[in-house]
């Protein structure tokens, strides 16, 4: 009964089937018939013309986007708890050739225009200090909060006014969309987002993520950078096939709803323990070490989060009975 | 009837089965049970203690190895026709932070100690010129020649004497081994090789390559660089499972033998047209544009190679009847 | 009557004379007779064998040192107010190929072992987070505090225990030594420092700084990196000659003492306004905007430092009468 | 009697005087009164609006220009014998973050449109190969040939047609202009050049070169990169003052004419030995080892250039009597 990560869950059977079905000789790299369908599929989903490139990891998606949006001598405004700051081994610096992450605070890993502006305004506009050139937010955030379109649009306006590229790390974009019910278009390009890392791996995919470029003119350069980073797989059809399988009949949304529902069930068991509102598939609970040990003794697996807190993450395939059992166990503490 | 690349062939059914079989919740990244078996599996194959890391592309394997063997301010001696020089979009410069490729000539993309020494000796040992720090060879070469262990050992001696790291790009290592019958150990570490990019994707794999480190002490740094390059997949088990499936009962060797046999069948059809001896699964033939057009009209697909030459590549799953038909068509020219 | 920076002061006449005196045909780069004397001169000063390389800026000295001490995928622990973090336009990231600055707090821009350890301990020792590989301190600090040898030694012990390279930014090293009276050796290599950026430009030099390597084995690589960064001047003799002129008869120390004395005179005029103890040649004073305007109206030039503070910097050539006048004006507020 | 390099000659007395004269407190970096005059001075010389930045080395000038004209994933077309390829320790790769030098052949280190086009056309326009993005020529070339304006214009047309940035390494630009008598404007921006490294150090300067940007819009980014590379000297006034001194009354041109005249005197002594026409201040002569030894025994100092050739370089301050004596000694062989 594992609740430690959606990262390590199984892939959806439809994804495995799609891989098997695409397993035949085809043109290499992204010249195949599956990859050729991605632009249209995502353009339909986002109601505008986009370019979509597959990659195998969210780190690669994030960093290819950031490299396209920020020069080596620029800075990327992001939250202090952002994945790009804490969990990507410095990959943003590698891909951008040394751009700086300029850290912004805010509860629940969420950024506001005021906080971003304050950070940017702390920089003297001279050659001695690294100047902000891009903004990156995570949606849903690292603490499971979902941005509303209006919130993103406020940040997008700031970005536009300051000529900042605007990137959204959507490792859990599906969970955010499933949570708010807002349209993918409203939360992204209509709100000023230039590039989105659209995560599938945590949501039923095996190893395919999509990098969505709302500025199609960026695509050629990003494609070169992808190859240069060793991320142009020769049998790329199997990545495209996974993504197409998850887009089919909105399977990605169904998966995210399932994960979110499991999270709500757990959250409902302990409303007083919640550190943040539960708006996606992550639950942070205040809990003593003894209580956590007690739950683990009952067979529940999860991460501690600092001292006095635990993190639970639910997946698309979370077993309903286990969730109910876990919720009961938490409520019984 | 396609003979244009082993890159785009299907994966072996055992590989697809292995992916499906490994599709369950497990520890993320390379903490899973499959990944844990790689070191031992390759240590057995190479008869010495090695560290083995999965990656998804040969470019990533090559460049992670080169970054571990050459500083940013050093040069890598390689053949003018090397894949790292011509077909990786500058990825070696990206991964090494600007190391230089120092080009060496030689027939069939093969390097000799004399040619390497001459290139290295052309460099003044001062701070104004980039100094050689590593040597990289491709086996089988880009023109389908297989190095013998003694040839590699002669290069290895040179590398040791000049304190050069020694890398082997083995995108078609299986084909080389299947061709010479020499042991993997003799052709690599016993001959002085420090790191091997062991290719599986062209040989029945789907998207897993192995980077073999004969100096285990390099592994920790390479693992960090892999993550930093966005190449640490969260469901890495599916990569390890592929490799294990191909190592099982020497399936990798059987696949390579099948591809090589098809190549021999084609080579035998036109011995006078061969540009290079056929020692792996690539065949380069002298052929007029008219002749090539004639073959294409009969349904055979392949690449032109400059003017007056064509390149054929055979795969593990090449259809025997199609090979025979193609051989006959070539012989009939 | 300018008190805004030692950066923009005149060079000492002895330095100009040395440049003129060295102006003749000699071997290029650092092969000349002047450059050849640097190692011995600094080895004598530091009472141990060192290698010394001239460069033209403190930024270059700092970053060449950091690149030698920290890999691209590592982190450098430094103070949040460090010059390398705030005033070098991201040069550390450029030279190290993307290493991260890991920020530490502490009053007066001074770092303590406890604060450094706490920052380092916040990093999980896995491949997902950038691992600390080096420590950099500034002496005198950006707020004019001088480290004592014992304080540096405590940090050096921590660095050794954690296998961190240890760099000292000594843009105002002379002022620190002049202030504490401790020996250059005690404050550096005997306390564990591996590399020192020894500043001369702010202290009577024109455009020569010295990078002192207490690990002589680092020198060859640093020399290559210096050339690769375009910092190997062809008439390097004029840089070496400057430094030698300032080392002669301890002119560097006399200059620093003069600047420090001027700072003490100003500090003594307003002990209640001091934000930090004055231990070098920088004075930070609490002051209202009106007061500052009043001083400026009297002809005194200096920087505001945020809101409610000003920064004064004295130089080796600060006019005694102007200092007295300024001290009086401040006291009169 | 040294003829080995103009790199190591003395600075002109006017330059030393200018340094001394500018030695007073002024605004730091390039905010001073001298630096402020550079744009106008070079705009006048080039008869168009330019931006001019001082740097201390030709390597820095070249590489800052190349970094502004070529992305990390692009290639720079240059001659196989170019200084940027052979004598800058990989600095172009460092500054551009890994751009590739794509080598072109041609006698006397001179490039023609045909040779450049052939090299560029050898590249497949796909993501697997590094695409040409810039062109760099050296004028006068590394073998002492001066480009005519029409030759540069032909290359400029090619560059424009292929959207290549166009850089000229003018370490000996003065010698080229003095040789052809063509106008600086005609040989540069009117011929399509985007950026010029205008050398002063080999021509009477001490350590100041000028980077001339014919696209003023590049200047802000280049200024940031200069700082980021540690090349923004705090007392930059002394660099600007040198350059202004050499521009005054066309001293740069007089110096170059003197060096060229000395070269002609030597060339005239051995017309049959010349490897290349002498069009600047470098002379390459066929000469046996015995002959060279004989000249050295008479006190003449110079470099061997491979086997059977020697290189002589004359400077602005070459002693007329020594030149005559050397010419006689060569003629007497």
mmCIF file of N, CA and C in Angstrom, chain A residues 39-131:
data_model
loop_
_atom_site.group_PDB
_atom_site.id
_atom_site.type_symbol
_atom_site.label_atom_id
_atom_site.label_comp_id
_atom_site.label_asym_id
_atom_site.label_seq_id
_atom_site.Cartn_x
_atom_site.Cartn_y
_atom_site.Cartn_z
ATOM 1 N N UNK A 39 1.700 17.403 -33.141
ATOM 2 C CA UNK A 39 1.379 18.836 -33.261
ATOM 3 C C UNK A 39 -0.133 19.041 -33.369
ATOM 4 N N UNK A 40 -0.747 18.257 -34.224
ATOM 5 C CA UNK A 40 -2.190 18.424 -34.427
ATOM 6 C C UNK A 40 -2.975 18.049 -33.176
ATOM 7 N N UNK A 41 -2.555 16.983 -32.519
ATOM 8 C CA UNK A 41 -3.297 16.537 -31.341
ATOM 9 C C UNK A 41 -3.271 17.602 -30.250
ATOM 10 N N UNK A 42 -2.103 18.170 -30.021
ATOM 11 C CA UNK A 42 -2.017 19.174 -28.968
ATOM 12 C C UNK A 42 -2.596 20.520 -29.417
ATOM 13 N N UNK A 43 -2.497 20.815 -30.689
ATOM 14 C CA UNK A 43 -3.118 22.049 -31.182
ATOM 15 C C UNK A 43 -4.625 21.988 -30.958
ATOM 16 N N UNK A 44 -5.198 20.815 -31.160
ATOM 17 C CA UNK A 44 -6.624 20.655 -30.905
ATOM 18 C C UNK A 44 -6.932 20.831 -29.421
ATOM 19 N N UNK A 45 -6.138 20.176 -28.599
ATOM 20 C CA UNK A 45 -6.369 20.248 -27.161
ATOM 21 C C UNK A 45 -6.256 21.680 -26.644
ATOM 22 N N UNK A 46 -5.279 22.409 -27.184
ATOM 23 C CA UNK A 46 -5.036 23.772 -26.681
ATOM 24 C C UNK A 46 -5.730 24.855 -27.506
ATOM 25 N N UNK A 47 -6.470 24.446 -28.510
ATOM 26 C CA UNK A 47 -7.270 25.392 -29.306
ATOM 27 C C UNK A 47 -6.431 26.479 -29.966
ATOM 28 N N UNK A 48 -5.228 26.157 -30.319
ATOM 29 C CA UNK A 48 -4.352 27.095 -31.031
ATOM 30 C C UNK A 48 -3.225 26.280 -31.645
ATOM 31 N N UNK A 49 -2.512 26.898 -32.567
ATOM 32 C CA UNK A 49 -1.429 26.160 -33.197
ATOM 33 C C UNK A 49 -0.224 26.071 -32.264
ATOM 34 N N UNK A 50 0.141 24.866 -31.926
ATOM 35 C CA UNK A 50 1.323 24.664 -31.078
ATOM 36 C C UNK A 50 2.269 23.691 -31.775
ATOM 37 N N UNK A 51 3.503 23.647 -31.290
ATOM 38 C CA UNK A 51 4.433 22.599 -31.681
ATOM 39 C C UNK A 51 4.696 21.762 -30.439
ATOM 40 N N UNK A 52 4.716 20.443 -30.604
ATOM 41 C CA UNK A 52 4.863 19.532 -29.472
ATOM 42 C C UNK A 52 6.011 18.567 -29.728
ATOM 43 N N UNK A 53 6.932 18.485 -28.797
ATOM 44 C CA UNK A 53 8.066 17.568 -28.915
ATOM 45 C C UNK A 53 8.055 16.595 -27.750
ATOM 46 N N UNK A 54 8.264 15.333 -28.054
ATOM 47 C CA UNK A 54 8.375 14.361 -26.967
ATOM 48 C C UNK A 54 9.781 14.373 -26.384
ATOM 49 N N UNK A 55 9.853 14.147 -25.096
ATOM 50 C CA UNK A 55 11.120 13.866 -24.415
ATOM 51 C C UNK A 55 10.830 12.808 -23.359
ATOM 52 N N UNK A 56 11.880 12.286 -22.747
ATOM 53 C CA UNK A 56 11.658 11.162 -21.831
ATOM 54 C C UNK A 56 11.536 11.575 -20.373
ATOM 55 N N UNK A 57 11.923 12.804 -20.044
ATOM 56 C CA UNK A 57 11.836 13.209 -18.638
ATOM 57 C C UNK A 57 11.335 14.635 -18.514
ATOM 58 N N UNK A 58 10.760 14.904 -17.364
ATOM 59 C CA UNK A 58 10.320 16.253 -17.077
ATOM 60 C C UNK A 58 11.496 17.208 -16.960
ATOM 61 N N UNK A 59 12.600 16.726 -16.441
ATOM 62 C CA UNK A 59 13.791 17.575 -16.347
ATOM 63 C C UNK A 59 14.217 18.030 -17.730
ATOM 64 N N UNK A 60 14.237 17.119 -18.688
ATOM 65 C CA UNK A 60 14.618 17.502 -20.044
ATOM 66 C C UNK A 60 13.618 18.496 -20.626
ATOM 67 N N UNK A 61 12.337 18.243 -20.412
ATOM 68 C CA UNK A 61 11.325 19.163 -20.933
ATOM 69 C C UNK A 61 11.497 20.558 -20.332
ATOM 70 N N UNK A 62 11.634 20.604 -19.021
ATOM 71 C CA UNK A 62 11.796 21.899 -18.355
ATOM 72 C C UNK A 62 13.030 22.642 -18.889
ATOM 73 N N UNK A 63 14.119 21.921 -18.985
ATOM 74 C CA UNK A 63 15.393 22.594 -19.262
ATOM 75 C C UNK A 63 15.516 22.971 -20.732
ATOM 76 N N UNK A 64 14.949 22.181 -21.614
ATOM 77 C CA UNK A 64 14.931 22.592 -23.021
ATOM 78 C C UNK A 64 14.103 23.857 -23.174
ATOM 79 N N UNK A 65 12.994 23.915 -22.460
ATOM 80 C CA UNK A 65 12.172 25.125 -22.528
ATOM 81 C C UNK A 65 12.928 26.334 -21.970
ATOM 82 N N UNK A 66 13.550 26.150 -20.831
ATOM 83 C CA UNK A 66 14.249 27.271 -20.200
ATOM 84 C C UNK A 66 15.414 27.744 -21.063
ATOM 85 N N UNK A 67 16.101 26.804 -21.701
ATOM 86 C CA UNK A 67 17.227 27.197 -22.564
ATOM 87 C C UNK A 67 16.738 28.015 -23.756
ATOM 88 N N UNK A 68 15.522 27.745 -24.187
ATOM 89 C CA UNK A 68 14.975 28.514 -25.309
ATOM 90 C C UNK A 68 14.490 29.892 -24.867
ATOM 91 N N UNK A 69 14.214 30.029 -23.569
ATOM 92 C CA UNK A 69 13.613 31.274 -23.080
ATOM 93 C C UNK A 69 14.579 32.190 -22.337
ATOM 94 N N UNK A 70 15.735 31.679 -21.972
ATOM 95 C CA UNK A 70 16.662 32.466 -21.141
ATOM 96 C C UNK A 70 18.082 32.313 -21.660
ATOM 97 N N UNK A 71 18.801 33.420 -21.882
ATOM 98 C CA UNK A 71 20.192 33.304 -22.337
ATOM 99 C C UNK A 71 21.108 32.867 -21.193
ATOM 100 N N UNK A 72 22.308 32.438 -21.520
ATOM 101 C CA UNK A 72 23.255 31.968 -20.484
ATOM 102 C C UNK A 72 23.507 33.015 -19.403
ATOM 103 N N UNK A 73 23.413 34.270 -19.773
ATOM 104 C CA UNK A 73 23.732 35.324 -18.815
ATOM 105 C C UNK A 73 22.481 35.899 -18.154
ATOM 106 N N UNK A 74 21.353 35.224 -18.276
ATOM 107 C CA UNK A 74 20.132 35.708 -17.664
ATOM 108 C C UNK A 74 19.749 34.927 -16.421
ATOM 109 N N UNK A 75 18.660 35.363 -15.797
ATOM 110 C CA UNK A 75 18.153 34.671 -14.615
ATOM 111 C C UNK A 75 16.711 34.239 -14.840
ATOM 112 N N UNK A 76 16.361 33.142 -14.189
ATOM 113 C CA UNK A 76 15.015 32.584 -14.246
ATOM 114 C C UNK A 76 14.392 32.742 -12.870
ATOM 115 N N UNK A 77 13.335 33.488 -12.792
ATOM 116 C CA UNK A 77 12.610 33.639 -11.532
ATOM 117 C C UNK A 77 11.792 32.388 -11.278
ATOM 118 N N UNK A 78 11.995 31.778 -10.128
ATOM 119 C CA UNK A 78 11.196 30.590 -9.793
ATOM 120 C C UNK A 78 11.035 30.532 -8.280
ATOM 121 N N UNK A 79 10.173 29.644 -7.849
ATOM 122 C CA UNK A 79 9.937 29.521 -6.413
ATOM 123 C C UNK A 79 11.105 28.787 -5.750
ATOM 124 N N UNK A 80 11.352 29.164 -4.515
ATOM 125 C CA UNK A 80 12.422 28.529 -3.730
ATOM 126 C C UNK A 80 12.230 27.011 -3.629
ATOM 127 N N UNK A 81 11.012 26.549 -3.696
ATOM 128 C CA UNK A 81 10.745 25.111 -3.591
ATOM 129 C C UNK A 81 10.552 24.454 -4.955
ATOM 130 N N UNK A 82 10.874 25.169 -6.015
ATOM 131 C CA UNK A 82 10.630 24.621 -7.355
ATOM 132 C C UNK A 82 11.487 23.377 -7.612
ATOM 133 N N UNK A 83 10.912 22.494 -8.384
ATOM 134 C CA UNK A 83 11.624 21.279 -8.783
ATOM 135 C C UNK A 83 12.911 21.631 -9.515
ATOM 136 N N UNK A 84 12.864 22.637 -10.373
ATOM 137 C CA UNK A 84 14.076 23.003 -11.125
ATOM 138 C C UNK A 84 15.190 23.481 -10.197
ATOM 139 N N UNK A 85 14.834 24.028 -9.046
ATOM 140 C CA UNK A 85 15.846 24.477 -8.088
ATOM 141 C C UNK A 85 16.359 23.327 -7.220
ATOM 142 N N UNK A 86 15.461 22.439 -6.840
ATOM 143 C CA UNK A 86 15.818 21.457 -5.803
ATOM 144 C C UNK A 86 16.053 20.039 -6.265
ATOM 145 N N UNK A 87 15.521 19.676 -7.390
ATOM 146 C CA UNK A 87 15.488 18.251 -7.703
ATOM 147 C C UNK A 87 15.969 17.900 -9.088
ATOM 148 N N UNK A 88 16.682 18.805 -9.741
ATOM 149 C CA UNK A 88 17.133 18.505 -11.095
ATOM 150 C C UNK A 88 18.651 18.589 -11.232
ATOM 151 N N UNK A 89 19.332 18.468 -10.101
ATOM 152 C CA UNK A 89 20.790 18.328 -10.121
ATOM 153 C C UNK A 89 21.498 19.436 -10.894
ATOM 154 N N UNK A 90 20.887 20.590 -10.937
ATOM 155 C CA UNK A 90 21.531 21.676 -11.671
ATOM 156 C C UNK A 90 21.327 21.597 -13.171
ATOM 157 N N UNK A 91 20.398 20.768 -13.616
ATOM 158 C CA UNK A 91 20.147 20.643 -15.056
ATOM 159 C C UNK A 91 19.802 21.979 -15.721
ATOM 160 N N UNK A 92 19.051 22.861 -15.063
ATOM 161 C CA UNK A 92 18.797 24.149 -15.722
ATOM 162 C C UNK A 92 20.089 24.906 -16.043
ATOM 163 N N UNK A 93 21.040 24.866 -15.137
ATOM 164 C CA UNK A 93 22.312 25.541 -15.406
ATOM 165 C C UNK A 93 23.056 24.839 -16.546
ATOM 166 N N UNK A 94 22.958 23.530 -16.602
ATOM 167 C CA UNK A 94 23.618 22.784 -17.676
ATOM 168 C C UNK A 94 23.017 23.152 -19.031
ATOM 169 N N UNK A 95 21.721 23.115 -19.121
ATOM 170 C CA UNK A 95 21.060 23.347 -20.412
ATOM 171 C C UNK A 95 21.137 24.805 -20.856
ATOM 172 N N UNK A 96 21.051 25.713 -19.898
ATOM 173 C CA UNK A 96 21.081 27.137 -20.267
ATOM 174 C C UNK A 96 22.504 27.676 -20.325
ATOM 175 N N UNK A 97 23.482 26.863 -19.995
ATOM 176 C CA UNK A 97 24.873 27.305 -19.953
ATOM 177 C C UNK A 97 25.104 28.342 -18.869
ATOM 178 N N UNK A 98 24.478 28.088 -17.723
ATOM 179 C CA UNK A 98 24.836 28.895 -16.564
ATOM 180 C C UNK A 98 23.849 29.955 -16.128
ATOM 181 N N UNK A 99 22.647 29.963 -16.674
ATOM 182 C CA UNK A 99 21.662 30.931 -16.192
ATOM 183 C C UNK A 99 21.410 30.691 -14.696
ATOM 184 N N UNK A 100 20.977 31.753 -14.065
ATOM 185 C CA UNK A 100 20.822 31.733 -12.611
ATOM 186 C C UNK A 100 19.361 31.533 -12.229
ATOM 187 N N UNK A 101 19.109 30.758 -11.186
ATOM 188 C CA UNK A 101 17.753 30.686 -10.658
ATOM 189 C C UNK A 101 17.613 31.736 -9.566
ATOM 190 N N UNK A 102 16.655 32.609 -9.737
ATOM 191 C CA UNK A 102 16.436 33.702 -8.800
ATOM 192 C C UNK A 102 15.200 33.338 -7.991
ATOM 193 N N UNK A 103 15.388 33.128 -6.698
ATOM 194 C CA UNK A 103 14.360 32.462 -5.898
ATOM 195 C C UNK A 103 13.340 33.418 -5.309
ATOM 196 N N UNK A 104 12.106 32.973 -5.350
ATOM 197 C CA UNK A 104 10.966 33.757 -4.879
ATOM 198 C C UNK A 104 10.237 32.928 -3.822
ATOM 199 N N UNK A 105 9.740 33.603 -2.796
ATOM 200 C CA UNK A 105 9.009 32.894 -1.745
ATOM 201 C C UNK A 105 7.508 32.971 -1.968
ATOM 202 N N UNK A 106 6.786 32.175 -1.206
ATOM 203 C CA UNK A 106 5.325 32.176 -1.290
ATOM 204 C C UNK A 106 4.787 30.875 -0.740
ATOM 205 N N UNK A 107 3.665 30.936 -0.031
ATOM 206 C CA UNK A 107 3.125 29.727 0.609
ATOM 207 C C UNK A 107 2.702 28.669 -0.406
ATOM 208 N N UNK A 108 2.980 27.423 -0.083
ATOM 209 C CA UNK A 108 2.539 26.326 -0.938
ATOM 210 C C UNK A 108 3.256 26.283 -2.259
ATOM 211 N N UNK A 109 4.441 26.903 -2.337
ATOM 212 C CA UNK A 109 5.254 26.913 -3.551
ATOM 213 C C UNK A 109 4.565 27.672 -4.685
ATOM 214 N N UNK A 110 3.678 28.535 -4.329
ATOM 215 C CA UNK A 110 2.949 29.319 -5.318
ATOM 216 C C UNK A 110 3.550 30.717 -5.388
ATOM 217 N N UNK A 111 3.614 31.264 -6.575
ATOM 218 C CA UNK A 111 4.188 32.593 -6.748
ATOM 219 C C UNK A 111 3.088 33.591 -7.088
ATOM 220 N N UNK A 112 3.260 34.801 -6.569
ATOM 221 C CA UNK A 112 2.338 35.884 -6.907
ATOM 222 C C UNK A 112 3.102 36.972 -7.654
ATOM 223 N N UNK A 113 2.386 37.764 -8.428
ATOM 224 C CA UNK A 113 3.060 38.867 -9.133
ATOM 225 C C UNK A 113 3.830 39.776 -8.183
ATOM 226 N N UNK A 114 3.276 40.041 -7.014
ATOM 227 C CA UNK A 114 3.963 40.924 -6.079
ATOM 228 C C UNK A 114 5.309 40.334 -5.660
ATOM 229 N N UNK A 115 5.280 39.055 -5.340
ATOM 230 C CA UNK A 115 6.523 38.428 -4.886
ATOM 231 C C UNK A 115 7.547 38.386 -6.003
ATOM 232 N N UNK A 116 7.092 38.112 -7.208
ATOM 233 C CA UNK A 116 8.004 38.067 -8.347
ATOM 234 C C UNK A 116 8.566 39.459 -8.619
ATOM 235 N N UNK A 117 7.705 40.440 -8.586
ATOM 236 C CA UNK A 117 8.150 41.806 -8.852
ATOM 237 C C UNK A 117 9.168 42.254 -7.815
ATOM 238 N N UNK A 118 8.926 41.908 -6.561
ATOM 239 C CA UNK A 118 9.852 42.316 -5.501
ATOM 240 C C UNK A 118 11.231 41.695 -5.739
ATOM 241 N N UNK A 119 11.238 40.431 -6.114
ATOM 242 C CA UNK A 119 12.527 39.780 -6.369
ATOM 243 C C UNK A 119 13.236 40.435 -7.545
ATOM 244 N N UNK A 120 12.497 40.678 -8.606
ATOM 245 C CA UNK A 120 13.106 41.275 -9.803
ATOM 246 C C UNK A 120 13.575 42.698 -9.531
ATOM 247 N N UNK A 121 12.811 43.409 -8.731
ATOM 248 C CA UNK A 121 13.167 44.803 -8.447
ATOM 249 C C UNK A 121 14.399 44.912 -7.553
ATOM 250 N N UNK A 122 14.756 43.824 -6.908
ATOM 251 C CA UNK A 122 15.965 43.828 -6.083
ATOM 252 C C UNK A 122 17.241 43.809 -6.906
ATOM 253 N N UNK A 123 17.109 43.663 -8.190
ATOM 254 C CA UNK A 123 18.271 43.575 -9.082
ATOM 255 C C UNK A 123 18.545 44.936 -9.709
ATOM 256 N N UNK A 124 19.758 45.404 -9.568
ATOM 257 C CA UNK A 124 20.140 46.657 -10.236
ATOM 258 C C UNK A 124 20.247 46.405 -11.737
ATOM 259 N N UNK A 125 19.718 47.294 -12.547
ATOM 260 C CA UNK A 125 19.782 47.063 -14.000
ATOM 261 C C UNK A 125 21.139 47.477 -14.566
ATOM 262 N N UNK A 126 22.196 46.775 -14.163
ATOM 263 C CA UNK A 126 23.518 47.073 -14.713
ATOM 264 C C UNK A 126 24.203 45.760 -15.110
ATOM 265 N N UNK A 127 25.397 45.851 -15.632
ATOM 266 C CA UNK A 127 26.048 44.613 -16.108
ATOM 267 C C UNK A 127 26.651 43.785 -14.982
ATOM 268 N N UNK A 128 26.632 44.296 -13.760
ATOM 269 C CA UNK A 128 27.251 43.552 -12.663
ATOM 270 C C UNK A 128 26.325 42.506 -12.068
ATOM 271 N N UNK A 129 25.031 42.687 -12.277
ATOM 272 C CA UNK A 129 24.084 41.727 -11.711
ATOM 273 C C UNK A 129 23.363 40.982 -12.834
ATOM 274 N N UNK A 130 23.057 39.738 -12.555
ATOM 275 C CA UNK A 130 22.364 38.915 -13.537
ATOM 276 C C UNK A 130 20.920 39.396 -13.651
ATOM 277 N N UNK A 131 20.485 39.683 -14.856
ATOM 278 C CA UNK A 131 19.155 40.256 -15.068
ATOM 279 C C UNK A 131 18.106 39.162 -15.317
#
